[in-house]
mmCIF file of C-alpha atoms in Angstrom:
data_model
loop_
_atom_site.group_PDB
_atom_site.id
_atom_site.type_symbol
_atom_site.label_atom_id
_atom_site.label_comp_id
_atom_site.label_asym_id
_atom_site.label_seq_id
_atom_site.Cartn_x
_atom_site.Cartn_y
_atom_site.Cartn_z
ATOM 1 C CA MET I 1 0.000 0.000 0.000
ATOM 2 C CA GLY I 2 1.574 3.258 -1.083
ATOM 3 C CA GLY I 3 0.174 6.782 -0.877
ATOM 4 C CA MET I 4 -3.397 5.709 -0.224
ATOM 5 C CA ARG I 5 -6.267 7.814 1.123
ATOM 6 C CA ILE I 6 -7.976 5.783 3.810
ATOM 7 C CA ALA I 7 -11.042 6.743 5.848
ATOM 8 C CA VAL I 8 -11.456 5.331 9.361
ATOM 9 C CA THR I 9 -14.401 5.324 11.762
ATOM 10 C CA GLY I 10 -13.748 4.585 15.425
ATOM 11 C CA SER I 11 -10.328 6.162 14.933
ATOM 12 C CA THR I 12 -9.856 7.079 18.614
ATOM 13 C CA GLY I 13 -10.525 3.593 19.975
ATOM 14 C CA LEU I 14 -7.863 1.042 20.896
ATOM 15 C CA ILE I 15 -7.666 -0.522 17.429
ATOM 16 C CA GLY I 16 -8.508 2.591 15.434
ATOM 17 C CA SER I 17 -5.866 4.787 17.043
ATOM 18 C CA ALA I 18 -3.185 2.129 16.513
ATOM 19 C CA LEU I 19 -4.243 1.686 12.887
ATOM 20 C CA VAL I 20 -4.128 5.445 12.258
ATOM 21 C CA ARG I 21 -0.626 5.683 13.759
ATOM 22 C CA SER I 22 0.544 2.841 11.523
ATOM 23 C CA LEU I 23 -0.962 4.348 8.367
ATOM 24 C CA LEU I 24 0.447 7.827 9.046
ATOM 25 C CA ALA I 25 3.887 6.395 9.771
ATOM 26 C CA ASP I 26 3.904 4.841 6.295
ATOM 27 C CA GLY I 27 2.887 8.040 4.549
ATOM 28 C CA HIS I 28 -0.807 7.393 3.903
ATOM 29 C CA GLU I 29 -3.480 10.068 4.155
ATOM 30 C CA VAL I 30 -6.026 9.328 6.870
ATOM 31 C CA VAL I 31 -9.569 10.695 6.905
ATOM 32 C CA ARG I 32 -11.292 10.389 10.277
ATOM 33 C CA LEU I 33 -15.084 10.256 10.531
ATOM 34 C CA VAL I 34 -15.850 12.390 13.586
ATOM 35 C CA ARG I 35 -18.881 13.690 15.464
ATOM 36 C CA GLN I 36 -17.445 16.867 17.019
ATOM 37 C CA ARG I 37 -17.382 19.950 14.801
ATOM 38 C CA SER I 38 -14.060 21.022 16.307
ATOM 39 C CA ARG I 39 -12.424 17.940 14.787
ATOM 40 C CA VAL I 40 -13.662 18.569 11.229
ATOM 41 C CA GLY I 41 -10.979 19.675 8.764
ATOM 42 C CA ARG I 42 -7.203 19.393 8.847
ATOM 43 C CA GLN I 43 -5.875 18.380 12.274
ATOM 44 C CA PRO I 44 -2.449 18.886 13.934
ATOM 45 C CA ASP I 45 -1.576 15.206 13.477
ATOM 46 C CA GLY I 46 -2.041 15.500 9.702
ATOM 47 C CA THR I 47 -5.364 13.677 9.525
ATOM 48 C CA VAL I 48 -8.523 15.191 8.038
ATOM 49 C CA GLY I 49 -11.833 15.040 9.905
ATOM 50 C CA ILE I 50 -15.195 14.762 8.160
ATOM 51 C CA GLY I 51 -18.510 14.814 9.986
ATOM 52 C CA TRP I 52 -21.000 12.042 10.569
ATOM 53 C CA ASN I 53 -23.809 11.095 12.948
ATOM 54 C CA PRO I 54 -24.590 7.391 12.635
ATOM 55 C CA HIS I 55 -27.637 7.513 14.895
ATOM 56 C CA LEU I 56 -29.228 9.979 12.475
ATOM 57 C CA LEU I 57 -27.820 8.158 9.411
ATOM 58 C CA GLN I 58 -25.963 11.355 8.489
ATOM 59 C CA ILE I 59 -22.520 11.526 6.889
ATOM 60 C CA ASP I 60 -20.420 13.945 4.811
ATOM 61 C CA ALA I 61 -20.390 11.706 1.747
ATOM 62 C CA ALA I 62 -18.458 14.254 -0.324
ATOM 63 C CA GLY I 63 -15.519 13.824 2.042
ATOM 64 C CA LEU I 64 -15.392 10.126 1.140
ATOM 65 C CA GLU I 65 -15.109 10.711 -2.612
ATOM 66 C CA GLY I 66 -11.832 9.399 -3.955
ATOM 67 C CA THR I 67 -10.873 7.352 -0.899
ATOM 68 C CA ASP I 68 -8.997 4.139 -1.707
ATOM 69 C CA ALA I 69 -10.283 2.241 1.326
ATOM 70 C CA VAL I 70 -12.640 2.676 4.255
ATOM 71 C CA VAL I 71 -12.104 0.925 7.599
ATOM 72 C CA HIS I 72 -15.254 0.980 9.702
ATOM 73 C CA LEU I 73 -14.558 0.199 13.371
ATOM 74 C CA ALA I 74 -17.041 2.362 15.296
ATOM 75 C CA GLY I 75 -19.315 0.818 17.910
ATOM 76 C CA ALA I 76 -20.180 1.130 21.590
ATOM 77 C CA GLY I 77 -17.854 -0.843 23.851
ATOM 78 C CA VAL I 78 -19.313 -4.204 24.824
ATOM 79 C CA ALA I 79 -17.584 -4.151 28.207
ATOM 80 C CA ASP I 80 -17.993 -0.440 28.955
ATOM 81 C CA ARG I 81 -21.189 -0.740 31.038
ATOM 82 C CA ARG I 82 -23.672 -3.205 32.499
ATOM 83 C CA TRP I 83 -26.033 -4.556 29.879
ATOM 84 C CA THR I 84 -29.209 -2.712 30.727
ATOM 85 C CA GLN I 85 -31.912 -2.879 28.092
ATOM 86 C CA ALA I 86 -30.960 0.615 26.968
ATOM 87 C CA TYR I 87 -27.284 -0.245 26.650
ATOM 88 C CA ARG I 88 -28.039 -3.451 24.758
ATOM 89 C CA GLN I 89 -29.884 -1.249 22.263
ATOM 90 C CA GLU I 90 -26.879 1.096 22.113
ATOM 91 C CA ILE I 91 -24.531 -1.818 21.406
ATOM 92 C CA ARG I 92 -26.760 -2.926 18.551
ATOM 93 C CA ASP I 93 -27.640 0.480 17.084
ATOM 94 C CA SER I 94 -24.100 1.879 17.184
ATOM 95 C CA ARG I 95 -22.982 -1.017 14.987
ATOM 96 C CA VAL I 96 -25.918 -1.575 12.675
ATOM 97 C CA LEU I 97 -26.909 2.053 12.097
ATOM 98 C CA GLY I 98 -23.274 3.094 11.735
ATOM 99 C CA THR I 99 -22.646 0.419 9.114
ATOM 100 C CA GLU I 100 -25.849 1.289 7.254
ATOM 101 C CA THR I 101 -24.720 4.928 7.177
ATOM 102 C CA VAL I 102 -21.240 4.158 5.844
ATOM 103 C CA ALA I 103 -22.261 1.465 3.360
ATOM 104 C CA GLY I 104 -25.193 3.490 2.039
ATOM 105 C CA ALA I 105 -23.006 6.529 1.459
ATOM 106 C CA LEU I 106 -20.250 4.553 -0.273
ATOM 107 C CA ALA I 107 -22.751 2.891 -2.595
ATOM 108 C CA LYS I 108 -23.778 6.291 -3.978
ATOM 109 C CA LEU I 109 -20.306 7.747 -4.562
ATOM 110 C CA LYS I 110 -19.087 8.606 -8.057
ATOM 111 C CA ARG I 111 -15.571 7.516 -7.037
ATOM 112 C CA PRO I 112 -16.087 4.818 -4.409
ATOM 113 C CA PRO I 113 -13.267 3.072 -2.563
ATOM 114 C CA LYS I 114 -12.049 -0.304 -3.730
ATOM 115 C CA VAL I 115 -12.609 -1.895 -0.340
ATOM 116 C CA LEU I 116 -14.682 -1.496 2.805
ATOM 117 C CA VAL I 117 -13.235 -3.279 5.834
ATOM 118 C CA SER I 118 -16.301 -3.377 8.073
ATOM 119 C CA ALA I 119 -15.677 -4.686 11.575
ATOM 120 C CA SER I 120 -17.350 -7.671 13.169
ATOM 121 C CA ALA I 121 -16.366 -9.930 16.063
ATOM 122 C CA VAL I 122 -15.914 -13.555 17.091
ATOM 123 C CA GLY I 123 -19.133 -13.082 19.049
ATOM 124 C CA TYR I 124 -20.738 -14.013 15.695
ATOM 125 C CA TYR I 125 -20.277 -17.685 16.607
ATOM 126 C CA GLY I 126 -21.922 -17.472 20.031
ATOM 127 C CA GLN I 127 -20.526 -19.514 22.895
ATOM 128 C CA THR I 128 -18.605 -22.422 21.340
ATOM 129 C CA GLY I 129 -17.259 -24.176 24.449
ATOM 130 C CA ASP I 130 -14.492 -26.606 23.413
ATOM 131 C CA ARG I 131 -15.761 -26.734 19.823
ATOM 132 C CA VAL I 132 -13.380 -25.252 17.252
ATOM 133 C CA VAL I 133 -15.007 -22.855 14.754
ATOM 134 C CA ASP I 134 -13.854 -20.874 11.730
ATOM 135 C CA GLU I 135 -15.332 -18.676 9.024
ATOM 136 C CA ASP I 136 -17.419 -21.527 7.597
ATOM 137 C CA SER I 137 -19.164 -22.172 10.934
ATOM 138 C CA PRO I 138 -22.757 -20.985 11.473
ATOM 139 C CA ALA I 139 -23.766 -18.014 13.596
ATOM 140 C CA GLY I 140 -24.695 -18.453 17.239
ATOM 141 C CA ASP I 141 -28.051 -17.447 18.703
ATOM 142 C CA ASP I 142 -27.195 -15.289 21.715
ATOM 143 C CA PHE I 143 -27.423 -11.496 21.911
ATOM 144 C CA LEU I 144 -23.975 -10.661 20.546
ATOM 145 C CA ALA I 145 -24.240 -13.268 17.798
ATOM 146 C CA ARG I 146 -27.488 -11.728 16.593
ATOM 147 C CA VAL I 147 -25.915 -8.276 16.693
ATOM 148 C CA CYS I 148 -22.960 -9.502 14.597
ATOM 149 C CA VAL I 149 -25.287 -11.036 12.005
ATOM 150 C CA GLU I 150 -27.141 -7.718 11.629
ATOM 151 C CA TRP I 151 -23.862 -5.779 11.725
ATOM 152 C CA GLU I 152 -22.400 -7.693 8.792
ATOM 153 C CA ALA I 153 -25.636 -7.642 6.810
ATOM 154 C CA ALA I 154 -25.806 -3.848 7.121
ATOM 155 C CA ALA I 155 -22.788 -3.530 4.783
ATOM 156 C CA ARG I 156 -24.686 -5.167 1.894
ATOM 157 C CA PRO I 157 -25.368 -1.891 -0.015
ATOM 158 C CA ALA I 158 -21.622 -1.383 -0.495
ATOM 159 C CA GLU I 159 -21.192 -4.955 -1.693
ATOM 160 C CA ASP I 160 -24.139 -4.620 -4.083
ATOM 161 C CA ALA I 161 -22.478 -1.490 -5.512
ATOM 162 C CA GLY I 162 -19.406 -3.540 -6.446
ATOM 163 C CA ILE I 163 -17.178 -2.562 -3.520
ATOM 164 C CA ARG I 164 -15.098 -5.358 -2.046
ATOM 165 C CA VAL I 165 -16.345 -5.854 1.518
ATOM 166 C CA VAL I 166 -14.383 -7.668 4.224
ATOM 167 C CA HIS I 167 -15.688 -8.452 7.711
ATOM 168 C CA PRO I 168 -12.799 -8.929 10.177
ATOM 169 C CA ARG I 169 -14.265 -10.952 13.046
ATOM 170 C CA THR I 170 -11.892 -9.759 15.735
ATOM 171 C CA GLY I 171 -11.132 -11.692 18.898
ATOM 172 C CA LEU I 172 -9.778 -10.367 22.189
ATOM 173 C CA VAL I 173 -7.033 -7.838 21.429
ATOM 174 C CA LEU I 174 -4.331 -7.807 24.096
ATOM 175 C CA SER I 175 -2.847 -4.403 24.883
ATOM 176 C CA ALA I 176 -1.797 -2.483 27.980
ATOM 177 C CA ARG I 177 -3.450 0.563 26.366
ATOM 178 C CA GLY I 178 -6.975 -0.724 26.906
ATOM 179 C CA GLY I 179 -9.437 -3.530 26.341
ATOM 180 C CA ALA I 180 -9.745 -6.468 28.717
ATOM 181 C CA LEU I 181 -6.018 -6.772 29.392
ATOM 182 C CA GLY I 182 -5.701 -3.050 30.088
ATOM 183 C CA ARG I 183 -8.320 -3.444 32.828
ATOM 184 C CA MET I 184 -6.755 -6.628 34.225
ATOM 185 C CA LEU I 185 -3.122 -5.523 34.389
ATOM 186 C CA PRO I 186 -3.318 -3.272 37.494
ATOM 187 C CA LEU I 187 -4.661 -6.182 39.565
ATOM 188 C CA PHE I 188 -2.110 -8.646 38.194
ATOM 189 C CA ARG I 189 0.728 -6.229 38.900
ATOM 190 C CA LEU I 190 -0.445 -6.060 42.523
ATOM 191 C CA GLY I 191 -0.504 -9.857 42.755
ATOM 192 C CA LEU I 192 -4.314 -9.838 42.906
ATOM 193 C CA GLY I 193 -4.955 -11.374 39.493
ATOM 194 C CA GLY I 194 -6.387 -14.813 38.892
ATOM 195 C CA ARG I 195 -8.600 -16.897 36.673
ATOM 196 C CA LEU I 196 -12.193 -15.851 35.997
ATOM 197 C CA GLY I 197 -14.817 -18.460 36.743
ATOM 198 C CA SER I 198 -13.590 -21.977 35.997
ATOM 199 C CA GLY I 199 -10.723 -20.696 33.855
ATOM 200 C CA GLY I 200 -11.513 -23.398 31.313
ATOM 201 C CA GLN I 201 -13.193 -21.048 28.853
ATOM 202 C CA TYR I 202 -11.330 -20.367 25.611
ATOM 203 C CA TRP I 203 -10.318 -16.836 24.683
ATOM 204 C CA SER I 204 -9.371 -16.176 21.045
ATOM 205 C CA VAL I 205 -6.634 -13.605 21.574
ATOM 206 C CA LEU I 206 -4.158 -11.666 19.437
ATOM 207 C CA SER I 207 -1.741 -8.799 19.912
ATOM 208 C CA LEU I 208 -2.599 -5.234 18.956
ATOM 209 C CA ALA I 209 0.305 -5.256 16.486
ATOM 210 C CA ASP I 210 -1.109 -8.330 14.737
ATOM 211 C CA GLU I 211 -4.607 -6.835 14.707
ATOM 212 C CA VAL I 212 -3.322 -3.730 12.917
ATOM 213 C CA ALA I 213 -1.131 -5.758 10.559
ATOM 214 C CA ALA I 214 -4.098 -7.994 9.702
ATOM 215 C CA MET I 215 -6.334 -4.988 9.018
ATOM 216 C CA ARG I 216 -3.762 -3.610 6.608
ATOM 217 C CA PHE I 217 -3.365 -7.058 5.041
ATOM 218 C CA LEU I 218 -7.118 -7.108 4.342
ATOM 219 C CA ILE I 219 -6.958 -3.668 2.721
ATOM 220 C CA ASP I 220 -4.095 -4.715 0.483
ATOM 221 C CA ARG I 221 -5.222 -8.176 -0.620
ATOM 222 C CA ALA I 222 -7.745 -7.903 -3.449
ATOM 223 C CA GLU I 223 -8.681 -11.577 -3.124
ATOM 224 C CA MET I 224 -9.877 -11.209 0.481
ATOM 225 C CA SER I 225 -13.606 -10.633 0.973
ATOM 226 C CA GLY I 226 -16.368 -11.756 3.300
ATOM 227 C CA PRO I 227 -15.699 -12.879 6.879
ATOM 228 C CA VAL I 228 -12.100 -13.259 8.065
ATOM 229 C CA ASP I 229 -11.315 -14.273 11.644
ATOM 230 C CA LEU I 230 -8.764 -11.979 13.278
ATOM 231 C CA THR I 231 -7.523 -14.105 16.134
ATOM 232 C CA GLY I 232 -4.238 -15.701 17.035
ATOM 233 C CA PRO I 233 -3.465 -19.155 15.593
ATOM 234 C CA ARG I 234 -4.065 -20.900 18.932
ATOM 235 C CA PRO I 235 -6.894 -19.940 21.295
ATOM 236 C CA VAL I 236 -5.926 -20.206 24.971
ATOM 237 C CA THR I 237 -7.976 -20.836 28.071
ATOM 238 C CA ASN I 238 -8.435 -18.127 30.644
ATOM 239 C CA ALA I 239 -6.396 -20.259 33.062
ATOM 240 C CA GLU I 240 -3.521 -20.493 30.550
ATOM 241 C CA LEU I 241 -3.518 -16.749 29.957
ATOM 242 C CA THR I 242 -3.641 -16.143 33.711
ATOM 243 C CA GLU I 243 -0.589 -18.363 34.208
ATOM 244 C CA VAL I 244 1.310 -16.558 31.445
ATOM 245 C CA LEU I 245 0.492 -13.141 32.918
ATOM 246 C CA GLY I 246 1.704 -14.244 36.337
ATOM 247 C CA ARG I 247 4.933 -15.660 34.937
ATOM 248 C CA VAL I 248 5.735 -12.631 32.745
ATOM 249 C CA LEU I 249 4.933 -10.140 35.534
ATOM 250 C CA GLY I 250 6.536 -12.242 38.264
ATOM 251 C CA ARG I 251 3.376 -12.151 40.381
ATOM 252 C CA PRO I 252 1.235 -14.845 42.012
ATOM 253 C CA THR I 253 -2.089 -15.748 40.370
ATOM 254 C CA VAL I 254 -3.633 -17.938 43.071
ATOM 255 C CA LEU I 255 -6.808 -15.894 43.449
ATOM 256 C CA ALA I 256 -9.904 -16.694 41.432
ATOM 257 C CA VAL I 257 -13.176 -14.866 40.859
ATOM 258 C CA PRO I 258 -16.124 -17.266 41.097
ATOM 259 C CA GLU I 259 -18.756 -17.157 38.385
ATOM 260 C CA PHE I 260 -21.548 -16.110 40.749
ATOM 261 C CA ALA I 261 -19.528 -13.048 41.809
ATOM 262 C CA LEU I 262 -18.953 -12.044 38.206
ATOM 263 C CA LYS I 263 -22.671 -12.290 37.527
ATOM 264 C CA THR I 264 -23.407 -10.144 40.556
ATOM 265 C CA VAL I 265 -20.994 -7.416 39.442
ATOM 266 C CA LEU I 266 -21.373 -7.595 35.672
ATOM 267 C CA GLY I 267 -24.907 -8.864 35.199
ATOM 268 C CA GLU I 268 -25.638 -10.424 31.817
ATOM 269 C CA MET I 269 -22.271 -9.267 30.472
ATOM 270 C CA ALA I 270 -20.644 -11.934 32.680
ATOM 271 C CA VAL I 271 -21.684 -14.468 30.039
ATOM 272 C CA GLU I 272 -18.978 -13.043 27.772
ATOM 273 C CA VAL I 273 -16.330 -13.125 30.506
ATOM 274 C CA VAL I 274 -16.885 -16.761 31.456
ATOM 275 C CA GLY I 275 -18.050 -17.774 27.968
ATOM 276 C CA SER I 276 -15.867 -19.622 25.504
ATOM 277 C CA HIS I 277 -14.877 -18.699 21.934
ATOM 278 C CA ARG I 278 -12.483 -21.184 20.322
ATOM 279 C CA VAL I 279 -12.015 -19.516 16.951
ATOM 280 C CA LEU I 280 -9.325 -20.187 14.346
ATOM 281 C CA PRO I 281 -8.126 -17.708 11.662
ATOM 282 C CA GLU I 282 -8.248 -20.202 8.794
ATOM 283 C CA ARG I 283 -8.684 -17.707 5.947
ATOM 284 C CA LEU I 284 -5.991 -15.390 7.232
ATOM 285 C CA LEU I 285 -3.495 -18.245 7.483
ATOM 286 C CA ALA I 286 -4.467 -19.653 4.088
ATOM 287 C CA ALA I 287 -3.821 -16.231 2.524
ATOM 288 C CA GLY I 288 -0.269 -16.251 3.884
ATOM 289 C CA PHE I 289 -0.568 -13.862 6.831
ATOM 290 C CA ARG I 290 2.242 -14.351 9.342
ATOM 291 C CA PHE I 291 1.666 -13.532 13.001
ATOM 292 C CA ARG I 292 4.349 -11.573 14.788
ATOM 293 C CA HIS I 293 3.087 -12.910 18.117
ATOM 294 C CA PRO I 294 1.652 -16.407 17.560
ATOM 295 C CA ASP I 295 1.538 -17.576 21.200
ATOM 296 C CA ALA I 296 0.134 -16.203 24.454
ATOM 297 C CA GLU I 297 3.492 -15.325 26.026
ATOM 298 C CA SER I 298 4.722 -13.335 23.027
ATOM 299 C CA MET I 299 1.331 -11.560 22.898
ATOM 300 C CA VAL I 300 1.530 -10.598 26.570
ATOM 301 C CA ARG I 301 5.124 -9.399 26.294
ATOM 302 C CA ALA I 302 4.190 -7.309 23.232
ATOM 303 C CA ALA I 303 1.148 -5.925 25.043
ATOM 304 C CA LEU I 304 3.290 -4.654 27.898
ATOM 305 C CA LEU I 305 5.270 -2.578 25.383
ATOM 306 C CA ASP I 306 2.240 -0.947 23.723
#
């Protein structure tokens, strides 16, 4: 990828901000879709802001003319709050309405981008337990699975307009900057970390560096379309990841948080914490992508340097 103009939604989130830094470092022009008027136009970091309001299905479509690629990452954080009925609706609407807004606008452009990388998640598969799943596996039937199905379907207008559409189904991104690991690290550094629930649940994890590299791989590879799992090559159990964190940090991990306590604190969201996603990145591997951090220990060590 050389000298491309790439638009990004969700550009201030954990993944989006890392992707923008990577693109700028390689000399690409980055267009951020933003809600605040103060961030519209040329910014000090060299990016350009254009306005949008996904809840109102509004977007500055003219600002997207001539983009080479669009990476759509925006969506309310699944773990940011308890899952009240209102927040469940926010999780769904922020993804589905946002994707409808972006895809609908791109479909009407005179000079549309060649590719739309429209985010999804491994939650698509529901809780898989010990069962291994990949891109050919069916969708689950829980709340997040249903959201992911709608989320991906909302990009159809762009696909129908002839734009290559890729759905990266991202797993648990490990980074000290944020996400689940960012919240866990302070406790582990104090020696208060431990497994969650039984610890036997599988987490499909990858490093932030590999997440960004995979996103850029999907932009660059014209043969990649449809769902692509963005997870490490070997899912690990929560107990395995806990042991690795303790070893790398040199701290004990003897404590454990029982499932009933998680449900008391987190409510319905606890299902995701003690749930199991054993997802493999078959299409990414088949396309020749090489992970910088293929195992849990290398992911954790990389995360501590983010």
